Coordinates of C-alpha atoms in Angstrom, one line a residue:
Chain U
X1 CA -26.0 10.5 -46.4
X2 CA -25.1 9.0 -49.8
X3 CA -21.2 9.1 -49.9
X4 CA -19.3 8.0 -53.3
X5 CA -15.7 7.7 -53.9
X6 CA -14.0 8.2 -56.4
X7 CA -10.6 7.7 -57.5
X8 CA -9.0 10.1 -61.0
X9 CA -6.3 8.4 -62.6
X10 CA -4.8 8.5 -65.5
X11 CA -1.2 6.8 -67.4
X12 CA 0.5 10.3 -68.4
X13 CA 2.1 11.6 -65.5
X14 CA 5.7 13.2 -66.3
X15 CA 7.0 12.1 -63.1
X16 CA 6.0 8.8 -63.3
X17 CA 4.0 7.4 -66.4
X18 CA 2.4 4.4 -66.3
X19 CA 1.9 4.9 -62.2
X20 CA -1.2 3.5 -61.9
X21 CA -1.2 0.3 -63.7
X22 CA 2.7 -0.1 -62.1
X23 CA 2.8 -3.3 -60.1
X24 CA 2.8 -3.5 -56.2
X25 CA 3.1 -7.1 -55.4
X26 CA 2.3 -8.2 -58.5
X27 CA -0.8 -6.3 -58.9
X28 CA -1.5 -2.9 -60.2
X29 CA -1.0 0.2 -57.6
X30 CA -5.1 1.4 -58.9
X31 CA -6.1 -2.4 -58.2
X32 CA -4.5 -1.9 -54.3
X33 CA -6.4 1.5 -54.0
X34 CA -9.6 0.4 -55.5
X35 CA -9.8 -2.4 -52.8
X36 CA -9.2 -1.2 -49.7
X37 CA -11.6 2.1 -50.5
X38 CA -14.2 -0.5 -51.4
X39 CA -14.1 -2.3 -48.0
X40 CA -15.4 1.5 -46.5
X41 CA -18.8 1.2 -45.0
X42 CA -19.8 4.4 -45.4
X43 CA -19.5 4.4 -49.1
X44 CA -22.4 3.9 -51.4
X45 CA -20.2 3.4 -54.1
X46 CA -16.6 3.3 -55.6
X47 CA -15.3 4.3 -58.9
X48 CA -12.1 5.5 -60.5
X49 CA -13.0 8.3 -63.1
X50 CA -9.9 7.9 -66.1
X51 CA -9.1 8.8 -69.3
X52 CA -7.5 5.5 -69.9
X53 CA -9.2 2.3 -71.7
X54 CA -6.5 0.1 -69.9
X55 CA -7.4 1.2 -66.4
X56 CA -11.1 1.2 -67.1
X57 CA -10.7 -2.4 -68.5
X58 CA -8.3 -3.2 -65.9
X59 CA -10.6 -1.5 -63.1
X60 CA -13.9 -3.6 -64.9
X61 CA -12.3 -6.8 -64.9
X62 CA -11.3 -7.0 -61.1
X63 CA -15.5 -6.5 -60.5
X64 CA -14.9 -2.9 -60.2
X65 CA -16.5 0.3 -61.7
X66 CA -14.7 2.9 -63.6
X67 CA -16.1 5.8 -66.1
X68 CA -14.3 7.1 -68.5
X69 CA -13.6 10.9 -68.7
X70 CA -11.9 13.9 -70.7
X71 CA -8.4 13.8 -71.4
X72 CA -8.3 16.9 -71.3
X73 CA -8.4 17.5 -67.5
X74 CA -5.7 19.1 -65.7
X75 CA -6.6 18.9 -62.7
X76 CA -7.8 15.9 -60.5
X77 CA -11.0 17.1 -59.0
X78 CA -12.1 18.5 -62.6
X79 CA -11.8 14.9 -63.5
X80 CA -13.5 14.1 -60.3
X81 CA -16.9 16.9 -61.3
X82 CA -17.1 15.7 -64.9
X83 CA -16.8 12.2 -63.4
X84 CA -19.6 12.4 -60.4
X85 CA -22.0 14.2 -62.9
X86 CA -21.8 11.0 -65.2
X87 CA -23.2 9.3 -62.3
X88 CA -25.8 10.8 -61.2
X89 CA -27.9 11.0 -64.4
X90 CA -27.2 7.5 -65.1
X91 CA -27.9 6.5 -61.2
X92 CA -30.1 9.3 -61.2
X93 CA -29.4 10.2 -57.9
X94 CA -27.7 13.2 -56.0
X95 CA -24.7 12.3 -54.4
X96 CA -24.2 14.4 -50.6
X97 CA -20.4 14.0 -50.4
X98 CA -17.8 13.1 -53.0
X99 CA -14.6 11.4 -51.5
X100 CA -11.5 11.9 -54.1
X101 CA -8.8 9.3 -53.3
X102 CA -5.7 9.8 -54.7
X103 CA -4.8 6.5 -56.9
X104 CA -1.1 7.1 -55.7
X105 CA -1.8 6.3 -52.0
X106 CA -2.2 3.0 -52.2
X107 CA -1.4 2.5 -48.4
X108 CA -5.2 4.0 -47.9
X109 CA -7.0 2.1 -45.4
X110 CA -10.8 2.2 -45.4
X111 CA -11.0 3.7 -42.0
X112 CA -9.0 6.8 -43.4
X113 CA -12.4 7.3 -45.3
X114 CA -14.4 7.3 -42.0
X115 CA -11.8 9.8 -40.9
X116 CA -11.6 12.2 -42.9
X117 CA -15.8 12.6 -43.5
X118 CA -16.4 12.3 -40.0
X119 CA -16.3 15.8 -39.4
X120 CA -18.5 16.8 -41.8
X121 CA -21.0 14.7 -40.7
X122 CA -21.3 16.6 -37.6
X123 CA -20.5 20.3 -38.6
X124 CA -22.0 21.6 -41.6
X125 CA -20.4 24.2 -41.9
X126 CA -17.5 21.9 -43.3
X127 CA -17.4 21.9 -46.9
X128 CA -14.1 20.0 -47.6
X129 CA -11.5 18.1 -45.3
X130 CA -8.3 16.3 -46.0
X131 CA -6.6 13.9 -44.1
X132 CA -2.9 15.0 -42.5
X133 CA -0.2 12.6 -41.6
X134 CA 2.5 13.2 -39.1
X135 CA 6.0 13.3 -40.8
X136 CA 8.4 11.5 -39.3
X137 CA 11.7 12.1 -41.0
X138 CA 14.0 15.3 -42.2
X139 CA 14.1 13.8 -45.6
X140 CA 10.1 13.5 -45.6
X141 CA 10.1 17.0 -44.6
X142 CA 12.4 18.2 -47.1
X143 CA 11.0 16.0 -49.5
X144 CA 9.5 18.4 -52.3
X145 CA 7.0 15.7 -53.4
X146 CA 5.8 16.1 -50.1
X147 CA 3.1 18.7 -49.3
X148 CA 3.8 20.0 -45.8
X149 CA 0.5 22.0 -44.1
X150 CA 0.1 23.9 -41.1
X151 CA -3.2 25.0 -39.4
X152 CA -4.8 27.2 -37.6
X153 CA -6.0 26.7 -33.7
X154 CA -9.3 25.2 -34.7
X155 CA -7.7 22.6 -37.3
X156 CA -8.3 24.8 -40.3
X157 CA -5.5 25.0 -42.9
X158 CA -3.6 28.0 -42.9
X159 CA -1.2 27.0 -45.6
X160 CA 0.5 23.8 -48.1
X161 CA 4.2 24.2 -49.2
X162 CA 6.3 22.2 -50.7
X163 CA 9.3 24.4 -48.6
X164 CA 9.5 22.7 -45.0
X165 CA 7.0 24.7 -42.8
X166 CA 7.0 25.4 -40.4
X167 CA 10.8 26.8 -39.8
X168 CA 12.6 24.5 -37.5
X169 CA 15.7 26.9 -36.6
X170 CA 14.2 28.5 -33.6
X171 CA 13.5 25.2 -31.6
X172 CA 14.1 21.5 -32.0
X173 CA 10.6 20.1 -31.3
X174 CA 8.2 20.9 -33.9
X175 CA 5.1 18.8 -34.7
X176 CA 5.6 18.7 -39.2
X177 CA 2.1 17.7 -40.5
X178 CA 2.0 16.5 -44.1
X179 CA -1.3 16.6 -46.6
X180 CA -3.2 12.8 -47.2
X181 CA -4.6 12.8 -50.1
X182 CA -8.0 12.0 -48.9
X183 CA -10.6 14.8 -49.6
X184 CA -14.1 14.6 -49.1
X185 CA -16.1 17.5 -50.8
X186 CA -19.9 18.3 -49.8
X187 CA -20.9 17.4 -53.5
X188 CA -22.3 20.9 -53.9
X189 CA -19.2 22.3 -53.3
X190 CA -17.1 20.8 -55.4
X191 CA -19.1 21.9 -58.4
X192 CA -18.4 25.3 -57.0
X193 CA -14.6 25.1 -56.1
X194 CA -13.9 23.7 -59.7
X195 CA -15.5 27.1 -61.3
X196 CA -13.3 29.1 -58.9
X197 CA -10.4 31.4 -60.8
X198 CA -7.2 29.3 -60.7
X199 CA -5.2 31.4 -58.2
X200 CA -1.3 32.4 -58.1
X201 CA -0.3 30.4 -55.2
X202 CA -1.9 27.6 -56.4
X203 CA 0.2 27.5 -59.4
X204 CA 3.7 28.2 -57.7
X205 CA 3.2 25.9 -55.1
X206 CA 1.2 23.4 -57.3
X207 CA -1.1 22.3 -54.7
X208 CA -4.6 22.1 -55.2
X209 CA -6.1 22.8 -52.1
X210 CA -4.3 26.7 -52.4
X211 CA -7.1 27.9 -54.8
X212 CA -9.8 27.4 -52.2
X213 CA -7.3 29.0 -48.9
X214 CA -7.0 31.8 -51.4
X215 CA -10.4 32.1 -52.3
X216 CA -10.9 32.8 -48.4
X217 CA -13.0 29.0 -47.7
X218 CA -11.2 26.7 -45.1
X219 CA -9.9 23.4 -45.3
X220 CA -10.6 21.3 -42.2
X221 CA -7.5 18.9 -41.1
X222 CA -7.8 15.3 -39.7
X223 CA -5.4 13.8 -38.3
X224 CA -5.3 10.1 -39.4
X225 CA -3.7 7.7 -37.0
X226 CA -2.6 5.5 -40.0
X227 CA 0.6 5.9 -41.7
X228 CA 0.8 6.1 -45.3
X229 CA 3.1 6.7 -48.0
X230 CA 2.2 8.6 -51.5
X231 CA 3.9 6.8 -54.5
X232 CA 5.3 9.8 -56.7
X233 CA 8.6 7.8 -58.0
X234 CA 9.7 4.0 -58.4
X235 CA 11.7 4.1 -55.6
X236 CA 8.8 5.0 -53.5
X237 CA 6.8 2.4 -55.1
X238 CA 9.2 -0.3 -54.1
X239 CA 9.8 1.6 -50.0
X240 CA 5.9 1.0 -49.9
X241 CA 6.2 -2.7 -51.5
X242 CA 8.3 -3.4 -48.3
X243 CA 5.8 -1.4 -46.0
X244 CA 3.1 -3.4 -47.4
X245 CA 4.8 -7.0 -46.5
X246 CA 5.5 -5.7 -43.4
X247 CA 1.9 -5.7 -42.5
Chain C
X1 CA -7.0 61.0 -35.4
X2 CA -8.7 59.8 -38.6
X3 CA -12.1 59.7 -39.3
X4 CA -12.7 60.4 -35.5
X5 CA -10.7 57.7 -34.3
X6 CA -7.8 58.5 -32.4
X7 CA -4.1 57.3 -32.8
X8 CA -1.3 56.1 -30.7
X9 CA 1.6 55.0 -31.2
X10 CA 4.1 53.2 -29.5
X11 CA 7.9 52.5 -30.3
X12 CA 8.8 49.4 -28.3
X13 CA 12.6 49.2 -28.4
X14 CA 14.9 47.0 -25.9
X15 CA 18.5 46.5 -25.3
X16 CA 20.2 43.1 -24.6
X17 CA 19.4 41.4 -28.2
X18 CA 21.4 38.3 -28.6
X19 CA 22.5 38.9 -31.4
X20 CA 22.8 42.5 -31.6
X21 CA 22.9 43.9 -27.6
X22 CA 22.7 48.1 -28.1
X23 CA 20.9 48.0 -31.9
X24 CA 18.2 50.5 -30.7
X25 CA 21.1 53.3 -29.8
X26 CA 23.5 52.4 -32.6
X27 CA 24.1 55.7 -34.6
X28 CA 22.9 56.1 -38.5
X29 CA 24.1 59.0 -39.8
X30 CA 24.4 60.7 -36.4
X31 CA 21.6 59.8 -35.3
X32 CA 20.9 57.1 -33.2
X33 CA 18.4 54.4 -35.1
X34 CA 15.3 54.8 -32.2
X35 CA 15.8 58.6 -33.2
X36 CA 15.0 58.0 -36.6
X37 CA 12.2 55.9 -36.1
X38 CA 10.5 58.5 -33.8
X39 CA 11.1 61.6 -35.8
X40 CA 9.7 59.5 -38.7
X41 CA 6.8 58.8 -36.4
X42 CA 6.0 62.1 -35.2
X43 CA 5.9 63.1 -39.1
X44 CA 2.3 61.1 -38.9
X45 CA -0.7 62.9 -39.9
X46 CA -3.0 60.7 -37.8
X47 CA -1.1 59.9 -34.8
X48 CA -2.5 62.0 -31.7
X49 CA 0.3 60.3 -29.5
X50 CA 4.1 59.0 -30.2
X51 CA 6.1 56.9 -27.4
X52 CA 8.8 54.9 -26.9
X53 CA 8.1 52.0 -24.7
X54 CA 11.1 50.3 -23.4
X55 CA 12.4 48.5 -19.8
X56 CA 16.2 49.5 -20.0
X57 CA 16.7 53.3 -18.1
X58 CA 19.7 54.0 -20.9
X59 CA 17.2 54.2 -23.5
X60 CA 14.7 56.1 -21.1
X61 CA 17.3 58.9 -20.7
X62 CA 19.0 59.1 -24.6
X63 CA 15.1 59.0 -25.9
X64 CA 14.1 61.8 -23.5
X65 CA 17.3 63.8 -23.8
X66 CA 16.0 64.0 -28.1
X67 CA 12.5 65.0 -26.7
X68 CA 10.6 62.2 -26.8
X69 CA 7.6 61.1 -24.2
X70 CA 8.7 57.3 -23.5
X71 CA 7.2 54.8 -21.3
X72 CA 8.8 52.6 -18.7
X73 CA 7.8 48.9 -19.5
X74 CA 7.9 45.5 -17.7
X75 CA 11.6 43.5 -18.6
X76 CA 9.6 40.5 -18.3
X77 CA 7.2 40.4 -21.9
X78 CA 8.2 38.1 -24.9
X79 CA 7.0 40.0 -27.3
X80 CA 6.5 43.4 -28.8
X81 CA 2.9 43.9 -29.0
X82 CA 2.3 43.0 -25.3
X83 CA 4.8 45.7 -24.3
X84 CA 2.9 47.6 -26.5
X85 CA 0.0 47.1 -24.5
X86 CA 1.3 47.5 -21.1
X87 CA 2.5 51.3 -22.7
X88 CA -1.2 51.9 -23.7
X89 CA -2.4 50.7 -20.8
X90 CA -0.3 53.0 -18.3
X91 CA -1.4 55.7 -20.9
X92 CA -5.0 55.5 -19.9
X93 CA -6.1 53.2 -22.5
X94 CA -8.6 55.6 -24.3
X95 CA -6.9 55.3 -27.9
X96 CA -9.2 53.9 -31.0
X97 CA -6.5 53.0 -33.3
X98 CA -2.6 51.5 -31.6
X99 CA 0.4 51.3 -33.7
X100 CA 2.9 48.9 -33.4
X101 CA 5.8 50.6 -34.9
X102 CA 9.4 48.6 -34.5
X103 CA 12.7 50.6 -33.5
X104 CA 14.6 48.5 -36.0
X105 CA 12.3 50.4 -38.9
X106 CA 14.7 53.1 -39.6
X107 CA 13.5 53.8 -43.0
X108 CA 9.4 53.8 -42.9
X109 CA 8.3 57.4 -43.6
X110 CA 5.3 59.0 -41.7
X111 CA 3.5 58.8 -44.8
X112 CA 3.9 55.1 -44.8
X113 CA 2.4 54.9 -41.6
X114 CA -0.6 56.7 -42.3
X115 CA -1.0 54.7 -45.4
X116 CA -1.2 51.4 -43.2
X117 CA -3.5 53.3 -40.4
X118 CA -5.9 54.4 -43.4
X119 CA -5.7 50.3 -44.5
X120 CA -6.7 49.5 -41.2
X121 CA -9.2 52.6 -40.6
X122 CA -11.2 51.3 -44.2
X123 CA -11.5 47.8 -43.0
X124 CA -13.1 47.0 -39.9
X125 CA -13.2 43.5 -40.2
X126 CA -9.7 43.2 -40.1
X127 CA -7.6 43.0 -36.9
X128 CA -4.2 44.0 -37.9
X129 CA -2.5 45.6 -40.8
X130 CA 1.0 45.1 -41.9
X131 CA 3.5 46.3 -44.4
X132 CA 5.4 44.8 -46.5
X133 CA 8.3 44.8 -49.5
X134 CA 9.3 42.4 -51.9
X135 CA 12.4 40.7 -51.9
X136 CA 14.4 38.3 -54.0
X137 CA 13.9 34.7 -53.6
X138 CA 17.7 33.7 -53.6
X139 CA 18.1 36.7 -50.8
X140 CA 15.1 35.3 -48.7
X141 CA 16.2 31.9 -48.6
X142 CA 19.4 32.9 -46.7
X143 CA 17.8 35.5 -44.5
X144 CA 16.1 34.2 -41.8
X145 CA 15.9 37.8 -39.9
X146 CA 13.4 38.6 -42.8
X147 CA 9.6 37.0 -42.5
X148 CA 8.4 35.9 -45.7
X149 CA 4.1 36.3 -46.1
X150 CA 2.0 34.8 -48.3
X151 CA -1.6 35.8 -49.2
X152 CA -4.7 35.2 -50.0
X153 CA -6.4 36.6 -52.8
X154 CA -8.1 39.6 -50.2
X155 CA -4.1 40.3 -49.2
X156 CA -4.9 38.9 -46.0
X157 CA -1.9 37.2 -44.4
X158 CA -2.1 33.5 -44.7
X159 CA 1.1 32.3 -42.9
X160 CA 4.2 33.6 -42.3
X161 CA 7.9 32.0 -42.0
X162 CA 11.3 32.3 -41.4
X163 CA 11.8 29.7 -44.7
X164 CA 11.6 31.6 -48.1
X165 CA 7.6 30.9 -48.9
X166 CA 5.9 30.1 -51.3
X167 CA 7.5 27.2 -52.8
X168 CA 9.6 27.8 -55.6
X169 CA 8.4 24.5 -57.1
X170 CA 9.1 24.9 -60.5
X171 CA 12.8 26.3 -59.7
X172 CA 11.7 29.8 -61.0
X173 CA 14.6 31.6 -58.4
X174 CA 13.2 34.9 -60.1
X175 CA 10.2 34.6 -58.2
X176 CA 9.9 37.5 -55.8
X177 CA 8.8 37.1 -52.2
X178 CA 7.2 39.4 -49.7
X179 CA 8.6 40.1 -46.5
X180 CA 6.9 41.8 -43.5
X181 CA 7.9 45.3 -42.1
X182 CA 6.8 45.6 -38.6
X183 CA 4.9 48.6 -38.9
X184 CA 1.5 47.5 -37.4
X185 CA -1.3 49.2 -36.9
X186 CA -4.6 47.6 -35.0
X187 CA -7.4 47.8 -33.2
X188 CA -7.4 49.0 -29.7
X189 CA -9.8 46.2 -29.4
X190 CA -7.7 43.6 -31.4
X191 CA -4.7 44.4 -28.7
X192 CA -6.6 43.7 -25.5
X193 CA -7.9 40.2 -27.6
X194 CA -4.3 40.1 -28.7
X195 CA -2.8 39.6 -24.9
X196 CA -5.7 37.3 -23.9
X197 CA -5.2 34.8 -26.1
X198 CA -2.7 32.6 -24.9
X199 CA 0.5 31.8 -26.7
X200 CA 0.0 30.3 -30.4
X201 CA 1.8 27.4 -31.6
X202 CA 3.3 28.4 -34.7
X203 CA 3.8 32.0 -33.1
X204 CA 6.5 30.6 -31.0
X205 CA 7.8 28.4 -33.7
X206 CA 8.6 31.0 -36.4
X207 CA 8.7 33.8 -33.9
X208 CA 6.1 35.7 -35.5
X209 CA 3.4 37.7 -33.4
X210 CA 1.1 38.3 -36.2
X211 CA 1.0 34.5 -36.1
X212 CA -1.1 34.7 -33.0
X213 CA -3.9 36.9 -34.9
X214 CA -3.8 34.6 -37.9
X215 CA -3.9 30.9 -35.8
X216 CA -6.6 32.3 -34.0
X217 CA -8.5 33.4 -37.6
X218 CA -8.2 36.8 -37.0
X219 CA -7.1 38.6 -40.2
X220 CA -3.9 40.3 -41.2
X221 CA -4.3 42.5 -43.6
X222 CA -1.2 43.0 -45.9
X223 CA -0.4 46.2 -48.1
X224 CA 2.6 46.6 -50.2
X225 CA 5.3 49.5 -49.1
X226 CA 6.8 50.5 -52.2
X227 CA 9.2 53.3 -50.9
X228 CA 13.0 51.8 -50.0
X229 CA 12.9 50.1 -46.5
X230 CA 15.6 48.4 -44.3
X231 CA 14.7 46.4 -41.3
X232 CA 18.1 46.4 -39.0
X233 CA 19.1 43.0 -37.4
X234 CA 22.6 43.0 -37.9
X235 CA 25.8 44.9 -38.4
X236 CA 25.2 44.3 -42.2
X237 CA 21.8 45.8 -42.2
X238 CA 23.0 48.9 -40.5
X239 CA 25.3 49.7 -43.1
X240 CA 22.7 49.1 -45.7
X241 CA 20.5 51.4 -43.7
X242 CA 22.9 54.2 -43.2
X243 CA 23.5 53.8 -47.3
X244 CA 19.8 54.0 -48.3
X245 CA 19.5 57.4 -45.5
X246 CA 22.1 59.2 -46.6
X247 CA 21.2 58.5 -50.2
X248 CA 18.1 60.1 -49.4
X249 CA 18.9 62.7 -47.2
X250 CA 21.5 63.6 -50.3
X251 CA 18.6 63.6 -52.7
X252 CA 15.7 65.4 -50.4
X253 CA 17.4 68.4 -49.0
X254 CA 18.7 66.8 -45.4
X255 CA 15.2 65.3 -45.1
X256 CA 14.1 61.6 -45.4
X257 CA 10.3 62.5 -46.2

């Protein structure tokens, strides 16, 4: 299996410009991510895909690889496709699976790689997974920044909301699962989901992963057992600057 | 019986609600509301068989005193469809097609119920089909009686939740959502897998039966109602529904289809 990683970022974000070059212990958030996916064993390679010259100079000068892409993208894993079909005619190779990290989770650890392609490596029938983290909080879960997800017996993902799902009125004790962004795609199909009709759920709720639920394909949930923290706003930059020391 | 599959349909109705103890008797417009769900029933082009399935003996005797064939059910089940199934069970079991069809429905017409028995009779990959309505996003947020569906691009049910879904993300509060109306027609065969399957999780979460179908990737199959509905959960409700009735017996000669 020939696994490659790679990591979309770019500086215009309207929530947050600037995110990934912002500093995390006095090194840029993208530097943090780049690193620890790096140190994965099962990864043949590691590159962030940007429309940036300062991250790809900033990625190139900490011995890393970056590629340079369309600023045009809207989406994440369209700059991911554009990104792994760079590679492979100048590697000249086929890639099998395409892990996109999210430059904003910079609390990744490189066994959350092994986890969330694990499955696919024994069930081909998987064509994309994600990780899911367990939230532990009422302000996570009502957090809109946070994508809540519930699945289905077998670990499939019924549905992502931004709303808190599921409803915690009837009882008190309810497991609340949030997404990781971690998503390892079988290569083929990520060719294919970016092709796929953007889909009305999809836009309301503004998660990704929608197009493909609605498209009738299934998502397979992990469960990671390491806790993370995305960065969507300064203050959650400097929350995970204190997680980080605490380590 | 539709395209030589044959039709029940069962009423399940109870007393003793928490929040609402004698809803199924309460009057609407003179009648009471389990009166007007049966006579709507009976009005079914494909239905070969119309009960009321219920454990309380003050229903047995109002329901039989307006002519209807009802069925004396366990006090013991947790949720509608399995007393559903214990009605078509003591029934003989020989039906093709088993309707679901809610005593707090006062307003779904007979025609309405075909439409979702022809949904379910074209699709045979489908377990389950539901209606549903459209409702306003600032109204759904508030009501947690109503459950809110979303749906893939097929209108198959995805999830479905007491919270408003989807997402208003964008703070667009003139989003619409949709919001189930329990009138369910399935499989005979997708009942008897219905009370094997144990419990589901998010089934007892959000209270949902349908849940049970979807966790299990079974698929709900959604269509749109577009005549005026009123699901009745509370005093509130009932006076909406009496409003809406005697609009339309006003409108339709004394008759509501």
């Amino acid at each position: 299996m020939n696994i490659i990683a790679i990591i979309p970022a770019r500086m215009g974000s309207s929530r947050f410009p600037g995110k990934p070059m912002a500093k995390l212990l006095g090194k840029p958030m993208i530097g943090h991510v780049y690193e620890r996916v790096r140190s994965s064993k099962l990864l043949s390679e590691t590159i962030v895909a940007t429309c940036d010259q300062v991250i790809f100079d900033y990625i190139e000068s900490i011995g890393g690889k970056a590629v340079m892409t369309s600023d045009k993208h809207e989406r994440a894993s369209d700059r991911c496709a554009e990104a792994l079909e760079k590679l492979e005619k100048l590697n000249k190779v086929l890639y099998d699976i395409v892990v996109m990290v999210q430059g904003d989770e910079p609390m990744t650890h490189p066994e959350m790689i092994e986890e969330a392609v694990q499955p696919m490596l024994v069930n081909a029938e998987i064509k994309v997974t994600n990780l899911m983290g367990v939230i532990k909080s009422k302000e996570e879960f009502e957090d809109r920044n946070c994508i809540k997800v519930v699945c289905d017996l077998k670990g499939n993902a019924l549905y992502f909301s931004r709303e808190p799902i599921p409803t915690r009125s009837k009882l008190d004790k309810v497991i609340m699962n949030k997404q990781v962004c971690i998503i390892p795609f079988r290569r083929d199909f990520l060719l294919d989901y970016i092709k796929l009709q953007p889909t009305p759920l999809e836009e309301i709720e503004s998660v990704d992963m929608m197009r493909i639920l609605e498209h009738g394909i299934k998502v397979y949930m992990v469960p990671t057992s390491f806790d993370t923290k995305a960065v969507d706003t300064e203050e959650d930059l400097k929350e995970v600057e204190k997680l980080i020391d605490n380590i | 019986m539709i395209n030589g599959h044959s039709v029940l349909v069962v009423i399940p109705a109870r007393m003793g609600g928490y929040r609402f103890p004698d809803k199924p008797l309460r009057m609407i417009c003179g009648k009471e509301m389990l009166r007007w769900v049966w006579e709507n029933a009976i009005q079914s082009k494909f239905a070969d068989e119309v009960v009321i399935a219920t454990p309380n003996k003050e229903i047995v005797e109002t329901c039989e005193a307006f002519g209807a064939k009802v069925i004396l059910t366990s006090d013991t089940h947790r949720r509608g469809t399995e007393r559903v199934h214990e009605a078509y069970k003591k029934l003989g079991g020989n039906w093709k097609i088993v309707v679901n069809f809610q005593g707090d429905e006062p307003l779904v017409t007979g025609e309405w119920l075909d439409n979702a028995i022809k949904e379910l009779e074209k699709n045979n990959h489908v377990s389950c089909v539901n209606l549903y309505k459209w409702m306003s996003y600032t109204e759904s947020e508030t009501d947690q009686n109503e459950v809110k569906v979303v749906l893939d691009n097929e209108s198959n049910a995805m999830y479905f939740s007491r919270n408003a879904l989807p997402a208003i993300w964008l703070g667009d509060k003139k989003f619409q959502c949709r919001v189930e109306i329990c009138v369910m027609p399935m499989w005979a065969s997708s009942l008897e897998k219905f009370v094997e399957l144990p419990n589901a999780y998010y089934e007892e979460i959000e209270s949902v039966d349908m849940l049970r179908f979807v966790e299990n990737g079974l698929k709900v199959r959604m269509l749109e109602c577009t005549a005026p509905v009123k699901s009745v959960d509370c005093e509130e409700d009932l006076k909406q529904a009496e409003k809406l009735i005697s609009k339309i017996l006003r409108n339709n000669g004394g008759r509501l289809a």
